[in-house]
Short mmCIF file of N, CA, C and O in Angstrom, two decimals:
data_model
loop_
_atom_site.label_atom_id
_atom_site.label_comp_id
_atom_site.label_asym_id
_atom_site.label_seq_id
_atom_site.Cartn_x
_atom_site.Cartn_y
_atom_site.Cartn_z
N MET A 158 48.61 161.52 109.55
CA MET A 158 48.16 162.55 108.64
C MET A 158 48.60 162.20 107.23
O MET A 158 49.77 162.10 106.94
N SER A 159 47.64 162.01 106.36
CA SER A 159 47.94 161.57 105.00
C SER A 159 48.72 162.63 104.23
O SER A 159 49.51 162.30 103.36
N GLY A 160 48.52 163.89 104.51
CA GLY A 160 49.24 164.93 103.80
C GLY A 160 50.72 164.88 104.06
O GLY A 160 51.53 165.06 103.16
N LYS A 161 51.10 164.61 105.27
CA LYS A 161 52.52 164.53 105.62
C LYS A 161 53.15 163.29 105.02
O LYS A 161 54.30 163.31 104.60
N MET A 162 52.40 162.20 104.96
CA MET A 162 52.96 160.95 104.47
C MET A 162 53.31 161.04 102.98
O MET A 162 54.26 160.42 102.53
N LEU A 163 52.57 161.82 102.22
CA LEU A 163 52.86 161.97 100.80
C LEU A 163 54.24 162.59 100.59
O LEU A 163 55.04 162.08 99.81
N GLY A 164 54.52 163.65 101.31
CA GLY A 164 55.83 164.29 101.19
C GLY A 164 56.95 163.40 101.68
O GLY A 164 58.02 163.35 101.07
N ASP A 165 56.71 162.69 102.78
CA ASP A 165 57.75 161.79 103.29
C ASP A 165 58.03 160.66 102.31
O ASP A 165 59.17 160.26 102.12
N PHE A 166 56.98 160.14 101.67
CA PHE A 166 57.17 159.08 100.69
C PHE A 166 58.03 159.56 99.53
O PHE A 166 58.95 158.87 99.10
N HIS A 167 57.75 160.76 99.03
CA HIS A 167 58.53 161.27 97.90
C HIS A 167 59.99 161.51 98.31
O HIS A 167 60.90 161.23 97.53
N MET A 168 60.20 162.02 99.50
CA MET A 168 61.57 162.28 99.94
C MET A 168 62.32 160.97 100.15
O MET A 168 63.50 160.85 99.82
N LEU A 169 61.65 159.94 100.69
CA LEU A 169 62.31 158.65 100.88
C LEU A 169 62.61 157.99 99.56
O LEU A 169 63.68 157.41 99.36
N ALA A 170 61.66 158.07 98.63
CA ALA A 170 61.88 157.45 97.32
C ALA A 170 63.02 158.14 96.58
O ALA A 170 63.87 157.47 95.98
N SER A 171 63.07 159.47 96.65
CA SER A 171 64.16 160.16 95.97
C SER A 171 65.49 159.92 96.68
O SER A 171 66.54 159.90 96.04
N GLY A 172 65.46 159.71 97.98
CA GLY A 172 66.69 159.42 98.71
C GLY A 172 67.28 158.07 98.37
O GLY A 172 68.48 157.85 98.50
N LYS A 173 66.44 157.14 97.88
CA LYS A 173 66.94 155.81 97.52
C LYS A 173 67.68 155.82 96.19
O LYS A 173 68.68 155.16 96.03
N TRP A 174 67.17 156.57 95.21
CA TRP A 174 67.82 156.52 93.91
C TRP A 174 68.84 157.62 93.70
O TRP A 174 69.63 157.55 92.78
N MET A 175 68.88 158.63 94.53
CA MET A 175 69.83 159.71 94.32
C MET A 175 71.29 159.33 94.53
O MET A 175 72.14 159.82 93.82
N PRO A 176 71.64 158.45 95.48
CA PRO A 176 73.06 158.08 95.57
C PRO A 176 73.56 157.38 94.31
O PRO A 176 74.73 157.46 93.96
N LEU A 177 72.66 156.71 93.59
CA LEU A 177 73.06 156.10 92.33
C LEU A 177 73.23 157.15 91.25
O LEU A 177 74.03 157.01 90.33
N TRP A 178 72.43 158.20 91.36
CA TRP A 178 72.40 159.24 90.35
C TRP A 178 73.59 160.20 90.51
O TRP A 178 74.31 160.48 89.58
N VAL A 179 73.80 160.70 91.70
CA VAL A 179 74.93 161.59 91.98
C VAL A 179 75.92 160.74 92.75
O VAL A 179 75.74 160.47 93.92
N GLN A 180 76.96 160.31 92.09
CA GLN A 180 77.77 159.23 92.59
C GLN A 180 78.82 159.67 93.60
O GLN A 180 79.96 159.97 93.25
N GLN A 181 78.42 159.74 94.84
CA GLN A 181 79.28 159.90 96.00
C GLN A 181 80.15 161.16 96.01
O GLN A 181 81.00 161.28 96.86
N LYS A 182 79.98 162.09 95.09
CA LYS A 182 80.77 163.31 95.15
C LYS A 182 80.20 164.32 96.12
O LYS A 182 80.92 164.95 96.87
N TYR A 183 78.88 164.48 96.10
CA TYR A 183 78.27 165.57 96.85
C TYR A 183 77.38 165.11 98.00
O TYR A 183 76.79 165.93 98.66
N HIS A 184 77.24 163.81 98.23
CA HIS A 184 76.46 163.25 99.33
C HIS A 184 75.03 163.83 99.35
O HIS A 184 74.66 164.56 100.27
N PRO A 185 74.21 163.52 98.36
CA PRO A 185 72.89 164.13 98.24
C PRO A 185 71.94 163.78 99.38
O PRO A 185 71.09 164.58 99.72
N THR A 186 72.08 162.60 99.99
CA THR A 186 71.14 162.25 101.04
C THR A 186 71.33 163.13 102.27
O THR A 186 70.38 163.38 103.00
N ARG A 187 72.53 163.61 102.51
CA ARG A 187 72.75 164.53 103.62
C ARG A 187 72.22 165.92 103.28
O ARG A 187 71.68 166.62 104.12
N VAL A 188 72.41 166.31 102.05
CA VAL A 188 72.02 167.66 101.64
C VAL A 188 70.51 167.79 101.54
O VAL A 188 69.97 168.87 101.77
N ILE A 189 69.82 166.69 101.23
CA ILE A 189 68.35 166.76 101.15
C ILE A 189 67.79 167.26 102.47
O ILE A 189 66.95 168.15 102.50
N THR A 190 68.24 166.69 103.57
CA THR A 190 67.74 167.09 104.88
C THR A 190 68.11 168.54 105.18
O THR A 190 67.28 169.30 105.68
N LEU A 191 69.32 168.92 104.86
CA LEU A 191 69.74 170.29 105.15
C LEU A 191 69.03 171.31 104.27
O LEU A 191 68.87 172.46 104.64
N THR A 192 68.62 170.90 103.08
CA THR A 192 67.88 171.80 102.21
C THR A 192 66.39 171.80 102.56
O THR A 192 65.75 172.83 102.54
N TYR A 193 65.87 170.64 102.89
CA TYR A 193 64.43 170.45 103.13
C TYR A 193 63.96 171.13 104.41
O TYR A 193 62.96 171.83 104.41
N GLN A 194 64.67 170.94 105.50
CA GLN A 194 64.22 171.40 106.81
C GLN A 194 64.07 172.92 106.94
O GLN A 194 63.06 173.37 107.47
N PRO A 195 65.02 173.73 106.51
CA PRO A 195 64.81 175.18 106.66
C PRO A 195 63.59 175.69 105.90
O PRO A 195 62.88 176.58 106.38
N PHE A 196 63.32 175.11 104.74
CA PHE A 196 62.17 175.57 103.96
C PHE A 196 60.85 175.15 104.60
O PHE A 196 59.89 175.92 104.60
N ILE A 197 60.80 173.96 105.16
CA ILE A 197 59.56 173.54 105.82
C ILE A 197 59.33 174.36 107.09
O ILE A 197 58.20 174.77 107.38
N LEU A 198 60.38 174.62 107.85
CA LEU A 198 60.23 175.41 109.08
C LEU A 198 59.84 176.85 108.77
O LEU A 198 58.98 177.43 109.45
N THR A 199 60.43 177.43 107.74
CA THR A 199 60.11 178.81 107.38
C THR A 199 58.68 178.92 106.88
O THR A 199 57.94 179.83 107.27
N THR A 200 58.27 177.99 106.02
CA THR A 200 56.90 178.01 105.50
C THR A 200 55.88 177.83 106.62
O THR A 200 54.88 178.54 106.69
N THR A 201 56.15 176.90 107.52
CA THR A 201 55.24 176.69 108.65
C THR A 201 55.19 177.91 109.55
O THR A 201 54.11 178.30 110.01
N ALA A 202 56.33 178.55 109.79
CA ALA A 202 56.34 179.75 110.63
C ALA A 202 55.58 180.90 109.99
O ALA A 202 54.83 181.61 110.68
N ILE A 203 55.72 181.08 108.69
CA ILE A 203 54.98 182.15 108.00
C ILE A 203 53.49 181.90 108.08
O ILE A 203 52.71 182.82 108.37
N PHE A 204 53.07 180.66 107.82
CA PHE A 204 51.64 180.36 107.88
C PHE A 204 51.10 180.38 109.31
O PHE A 204 49.92 180.64 109.52
N THR A 205 51.93 180.11 110.27
CA THR A 205 51.49 180.22 111.67
C THR A 205 51.24 181.68 112.03
O THR A 205 50.27 182.01 112.71
N TYR A 206 52.09 182.57 111.55
CA TYR A 206 51.92 183.99 111.83
C TYR A 206 50.68 184.55 111.14
O TYR A 206 49.96 185.37 111.70
N HIS A 207 50.42 184.13 109.91
CA HIS A 207 49.29 184.64 109.14
C HIS A 207 48.12 183.65 109.14
O HIS A 207 47.40 183.53 108.14
N GLU A 208 47.91 182.98 110.24
CA GLU A 208 46.94 181.90 110.34
C GLU A 208 45.52 182.33 109.97
O GLU A 208 44.81 181.64 109.24
N ALA A 209 45.07 183.45 110.49
CA ALA A 209 43.68 183.86 110.30
C ALA A 209 43.40 184.34 108.88
O ALA A 209 42.26 184.32 108.43
N LYS A 210 44.42 184.75 108.16
CA LYS A 210 44.22 185.33 106.83
C LYS A 210 44.25 184.29 105.71
O LYS A 210 43.87 184.59 104.59
N VAL A 211 44.71 183.07 106.00
CA VAL A 211 44.95 182.08 104.96
C VAL A 211 43.78 181.10 104.88
O VAL A 211 43.30 180.60 105.90
N ASN A 212 43.33 180.84 103.66
CA ASN A 212 42.31 179.83 103.42
C ASN A 212 42.97 178.46 103.50
O ASN A 212 43.86 178.14 102.72
N THR A 213 42.54 177.64 104.44
CA THR A 213 43.18 176.35 104.69
C THR A 213 43.05 175.40 103.52
O THR A 213 43.98 174.68 103.18
N ARG A 214 41.91 175.39 102.88
CA ARG A 214 41.71 174.48 101.74
C ARG A 214 42.62 174.86 100.57
O ARG A 214 43.17 174.00 99.90
N MET A 215 42.78 176.14 100.33
CA MET A 215 43.66 176.58 99.25
C MET A 215 45.13 176.28 99.60
O MET A 215 45.93 175.97 98.73
N ARG A 216 45.44 176.35 100.88
CA ARG A 216 46.79 176.03 101.34
C ARG A 216 47.09 174.56 101.09
O ARG A 216 48.16 174.21 100.59
N ASN A 217 46.13 173.67 101.40
CA ASN A 217 46.31 172.25 101.13
C ASN A 217 46.45 171.99 99.63
O ASN A 217 47.31 171.23 99.20
N LEU A 218 45.58 172.62 98.86
CA LEU A 218 45.62 172.43 97.42
C LEU A 218 46.95 172.89 96.83
O LEU A 218 47.54 172.19 95.99
N ALA A 219 47.43 174.03 97.27
CA ALA A 219 48.72 174.53 96.79
C ALA A 219 49.85 173.58 97.18
O ALA A 219 50.77 173.33 96.38
N GLY A 220 49.79 173.03 98.38
CA GLY A 220 50.82 172.08 98.82
C GLY A 220 50.82 170.81 97.99
O GLY A 220 51.88 170.34 97.57
N TYR A 221 49.65 170.25 97.72
CA TYR A 221 49.58 169.02 96.93
C TYR A 221 49.98 169.27 95.48
O TYR A 221 50.61 168.42 94.85
N ILE A 222 49.62 170.42 94.93
CA ILE A 222 50.05 170.75 93.57
C ILE A 222 51.57 170.89 93.52
O ILE A 222 52.23 170.40 92.59
N LEU A 223 52.15 171.51 94.54
CA LEU A 223 53.60 171.65 94.59
C LEU A 223 54.29 170.30 94.78
O LEU A 223 55.36 170.07 94.22
N PHE A 224 53.67 169.38 95.55
CA PHE A 224 54.21 168.02 95.65
C PHE A 224 54.26 167.37 94.27
O PHE A 224 55.24 166.75 93.89
N PHE A 225 53.16 167.49 93.53
CA PHE A 225 53.10 166.88 92.20
C PHE A 225 54.15 167.49 91.27
O PHE A 225 54.88 166.77 90.59
N LEU A 226 54.24 168.81 91.26
CA LEU A 226 55.21 169.47 90.38
C LEU A 226 56.65 169.12 90.76
O LEU A 226 57.50 168.96 89.88
N SER A 227 56.91 169.00 92.05
CA SER A 227 58.26 168.64 92.50
C SER A 227 58.60 167.21 92.09
O SER A 227 59.73 166.93 91.66
N SER A 228 57.66 166.30 92.23
CA SER A 228 57.88 164.92 91.80
C SER A 228 58.12 164.85 90.30
O SER A 228 59.00 164.13 89.83
N PHE A 229 57.33 165.61 89.56
CA PHE A 229 57.49 165.65 88.11
C PHE A 229 58.84 166.26 87.73
O PHE A 229 59.52 165.77 86.83
N ALA A 230 59.26 167.29 88.45
CA ALA A 230 60.54 167.93 88.18
C ALA A 230 61.70 166.99 88.47
O ALA A 230 62.71 166.99 87.74
N ALA A 231 61.58 166.17 89.51
CA ALA A 231 62.64 165.20 89.81
C ALA A 231 62.77 164.19 88.68
O ALA A 231 63.89 163.83 88.28
N THR A 232 61.65 163.74 88.14
CA THR A 232 61.68 162.80 87.02
C THR A 232 62.28 163.45 85.79
O THR A 232 63.12 162.86 85.10
N ILE A 233 61.86 164.68 85.50
CA ILE A 233 62.38 165.40 84.33
C ILE A 233 63.88 165.65 84.48
O ILE A 233 64.65 165.49 83.52
N LEU A 234 64.33 166.01 85.67
CA LEU A 234 65.76 166.24 85.90
C LEU A 234 66.56 164.96 85.69
O LEU A 234 67.64 164.98 85.11
N ASN A 235 66.01 163.85 86.14
CA ASN A 235 66.67 162.57 85.97
C ASN A 235 66.81 162.22 84.49
O ASN A 235 67.87 161.80 84.03
N VAL A 236 65.74 162.42 83.73
CA VAL A 236 65.77 162.10 82.30
C VAL A 236 66.64 163.09 81.53
O VAL A 236 67.40 162.70 80.65
N ALA A 237 66.55 164.37 81.88
CA ALA A 237 67.28 165.40 81.15
C ALA A 237 68.79 165.28 81.33
O ALA A 237 69.55 165.58 80.41
N THR A 238 69.23 164.85 82.48
CA THR A 238 70.67 164.74 82.71
C THR A 238 71.21 163.35 82.42
O THR A 238 72.40 163.11 82.59
N SER A 239 70.34 162.44 82.00
CA SER A 239 70.73 161.05 81.68
C SER A 239 71.49 160.40 82.84
O SER A 239 72.44 159.67 82.63
N GLU A 240 71.07 160.73 84.04
CA GLU A 240 71.63 160.17 85.27
C GLU A 240 73.13 160.43 85.42
O GLU A 240 73.86 159.67 86.05
N ARG A 241 73.62 161.52 84.84
CA ARG A 241 75.02 161.90 85.02
C ARG A 241 75.19 162.60 86.36
O ARG A 241 74.27 163.17 86.90
N ASP A 242 76.41 162.57 86.87
CA ASP A 242 76.68 163.31 88.08
C ASP A 242 77.30 164.65 87.71
O ASP A 242 77.64 164.90 86.57
N GLY A 243 77.42 165.50 88.69
CA GLY A 243 77.98 166.82 88.45
C GLY A 243 77.29 167.85 89.32
O GLY A 243 76.39 167.55 90.10
N MET A 244 77.73 169.08 89.18
CA MET A 244 77.21 170.14 90.01
C MET A 244 75.80 170.57 89.58
O MET A 244 74.97 170.88 90.43
N ALA A 245 75.50 170.60 88.30
CA ALA A 245 74.18 171.04 87.83
C ALA A 245 73.06 170.12 88.32
O ALA A 245 72.05 170.61 88.86
N PRO A 246 73.17 168.78 88.18
CA PRO A 246 72.12 167.93 88.75
C PRO A 246 72.02 168.05 90.27
O PRO A 246 70.93 167.97 90.83
N PHE A 247 73.15 168.26 90.91
CA PHE A 247 73.15 168.40 92.36
C PHE A 247 72.37 169.65 92.79
O PHE A 247 71.57 169.60 93.72
N ILE A 248 72.60 170.77 92.11
CA ILE A 248 71.85 172.00 92.41
C ILE A 248 70.38 171.81 92.10
O ILE A 248 69.52 172.27 92.84
N GLY A 249 70.09 171.09 91.02
CA GLY A 249 68.69 170.78 90.70
C GLY A 249 68.02 169.97 91.79
O GLY A 249 66.87 170.22 92.16
N ILE A 250 68.75 168.99 92.33
CA ILE A 250 68.22 168.18 93.43
C ILE A 250 67.95 169.06 94.65
O ILE A 250 66.93 168.90 95.33
N CYS A 251 68.85 169.97 94.95
CA CYS A 251 68.67 170.88 96.09
C CYS A 251 67.44 171.76 95.90
O CYS A 251 66.67 171.97 96.85
N ILE A 252 67.23 172.27 94.69
CA ILE A 252 66.05 173.10 94.42
C ILE A 252 64.77 172.28 94.56
O ILE A 252 63.78 172.75 95.14
N ILE A 253 64.79 171.05 94.06
CA ILE A 253 63.61 170.19 94.17
C ILE A 253 63.35 169.84 95.63
O ILE A 253 62.20 169.82 96.08
N ALA A 254 64.40 169.58 96.40
CA ALA A 254 64.23 169.29 97.83
C ALA A 254 63.65 170.50 98.56
O ALA A 254 62.81 170.35 99.45
N ALA A 255 64.07 171.70 98.18
CA ALA A 255 63.50 172.91 98.77
C ALA A 255 62.02 173.05 98.42
O ALA A 255 61.20 173.43 99.26
N ALA A 256 61.66 172.70 97.18
CA ALA A 256 60.24 172.75 96.78
C ALA A 256 59.43 171.74 97.57
O ALA A 256 58.29 172.01 97.97
N PHE A 257 60.00 170.54 97.83
CA PHE A 257 59.32 169.57 98.68
C PHE A 257 59.11 170.13 100.09
O PHE A 257 58.08 169.90 100.72
N GLY A 258 60.10 170.85 100.60
CA GLY A 258 59.97 171.44 101.93
C GLY A 258 58.87 172.48 101.99
O GLY A 258 58.09 172.53 102.95
N VAL A 259 58.79 173.33 100.97
CA VAL A 259 57.71 174.34 100.93
C VAL A 259 56.36 173.66 100.83
O VAL A 259 55.40 174.04 101.51
N ALA A 260 56.27 172.62 100.00
CA ALA A 260 55.00 171.89 99.86
C ALA A 260 54.61 171.22 101.17
O ALA A 260 53.43 171.26 101.57
N ASP A 261 55.56 170.62 101.85
CA ASP A 261 55.27 169.97 103.12
C ASP A 261 54.86 170.98 104.18
O ASP A 261 53.99 170.71 105.01
N GLY A 262 55.45 172.16 104.15
CA GLY A 262 55.05 173.22 105.08
C GLY A 262 53.61 173.66 104.84
O GLY A 262 52.88 173.96 105.78
N HIS A 263 53.19 173.70 103.58
CA HIS A 263 51.80 174.02 103.27
C HIS A 263 50.86 172.94 103.81
O HIS A 263 49.85 173.24 104.45
N VAL A 264 51.19 171.69 103.54
CA VAL A 264 50.27 170.59 103.83
C VAL A 264 50.20 170.27 105.31
O VAL A 264 49.12 169.98 105.83
N GLN A 265 51.31 170.33 106.04
CA GLN A 265 51.29 169.96 107.46
C GLN A 265 50.31 170.81 108.25
O GLN A 265 49.45 170.29 108.96
N GLY A 266 50.44 172.10 108.16
CA GLY A 266 49.53 172.96 108.90
C GLY A 266 48.13 172.98 108.34
O GLY A 266 47.15 173.09 109.06
N GLY A 267 48.02 172.85 107.02
CA GLY A 267 46.71 172.86 106.39
C GLY A 267 45.87 171.65 106.78
O GLY A 267 44.67 171.78 107.03
N MET A 268 46.48 170.48 106.83
CA MET A 268 45.73 169.28 107.22
C MET A 268 45.33 169.37 108.69
O MET A 268 44.23 168.97 109.06
N THR A 269 46.21 169.89 109.52
CA THR A 269 45.87 170.07 110.93
C THR A 269 44.72 171.06 111.07
O THR A 269 43.80 170.85 111.86
N GLY A 270 44.75 172.13 110.29
CA GLY A 270 43.67 173.11 110.32
C GLY A 270 42.35 172.54 109.85
O GLY A 270 41.29 172.80 110.44
N ASP A 271 42.38 171.72 108.79
CA ASP A 271 41.15 171.10 108.31
C ASP A 271 40.60 170.10 109.33
O ASP A 271 39.39 170.01 109.53
N LEU A 272 41.47 169.34 109.97
CA LEU A 272 41.00 168.39 110.98
C LEU A 272 40.42 169.09 112.19
O LEU A 272 39.49 168.60 112.82
N SER A 273 40.95 170.26 112.53
CA SER A 273 40.43 170.98 113.69
C SER A 273 39.04 171.55 113.42
O SER A 273 38.30 171.83 114.36
N LEU A 274 38.68 171.72 112.17
CA LEU A 274 37.37 172.26 111.82
C LEU A 274 36.31 171.16 111.64
O LEU A 274 35.14 171.46 111.45
N MET A 275 36.72 169.91 111.70
CA MET A 275 35.77 168.81 111.51
C MET A 275 34.93 168.59 112.75
O MET A 275 35.33 168.93 113.87
N CYS A 276 33.77 168.01 112.55
CA CYS A 276 32.92 167.63 113.68
C CYS A 276 33.61 166.53 114.47
O CYS A 276 34.23 165.64 113.90
N PRO A 277 33.50 166.56 115.79
CA PRO A 277 34.16 165.54 116.61
C PRO A 277 33.68 164.12 116.31
O PRO A 277 34.41 163.16 116.52
N GLU A 278 32.46 163.99 115.80
CA GLU A 278 31.94 162.66 115.49
C GLU A 278 32.69 162.01 114.34
O GLU A 278 32.73 160.79 114.21
N PHE A 279 33.29 162.82 113.47
CA PHE A 279 33.99 162.28 112.31
C PHE A 279 35.42 161.87 112.62
O PHE A 279 36.05 161.16 111.84
N ILE A 280 35.96 162.33 113.72
CA ILE A 280 37.34 162.02 114.07
C ILE A 280 37.34 160.80 114.98
O ILE A 280 36.72 160.78 116.03
N GLN A 281 38.03 159.76 114.55
CA GLN A 281 38.05 158.51 115.29
C GLN A 281 39.28 158.46 116.16
O GLN A 281 40.40 158.70 115.70
N LEU A 282 39.09 158.16 117.42
CA LEU A 282 40.20 158.04 118.36
C LEU A 282 40.66 156.60 118.39
O LEU A 282 39.87 155.67 118.57
N HIS A 283 41.94 156.40 118.19
CA HIS A 283 42.49 155.04 118.21
C HIS A 283 43.09 154.78 119.58
O HIS A 283 44.03 155.45 120.01
N GLN A 284 42.54 153.82 120.27
CA GLN A 284 43.05 153.45 121.59
C GLN A 284 43.36 151.96 121.61
O GLN A 284 42.68 151.15 120.98
N GLU A 285 44.40 151.62 122.36
CA GLU A 285 44.71 150.22 122.54
C GLU A 285 43.81 149.66 123.62
O GLU A 285 43.56 150.30 124.63
N ARG A 286 43.34 148.47 123.41
CA ARG A 286 42.46 147.85 124.41
C ARG A 286 43.16 146.74 125.11
O ARG A 286 43.95 146.05 124.69
#
């Protein structure tokens, strides 16, 4: 699912440069997962409960816009703090990771919903031969 891969790519990319940015005081790579997962699970649970009322295309669009804004916010936070460590950049990273989780929660279910509405002829089954 391409929607899920976008969020995973951003989280992996931010996980690579964050230990250099927040220098071993707060262990950001551990906190990303702890911040990210509750938000994705909560968002997915809310959209699962309100499944019939939500427009799937708007849900996907909102998720991708939030991915873009979160990526942009991570860049702005990096530039604004001049790659210094401390509690303020750490809290900023946690907020951005939470935004990534909400965006991923939007996109995961939305892409599955869009694929379920497609004609079966358009969905290609990959089998090993």
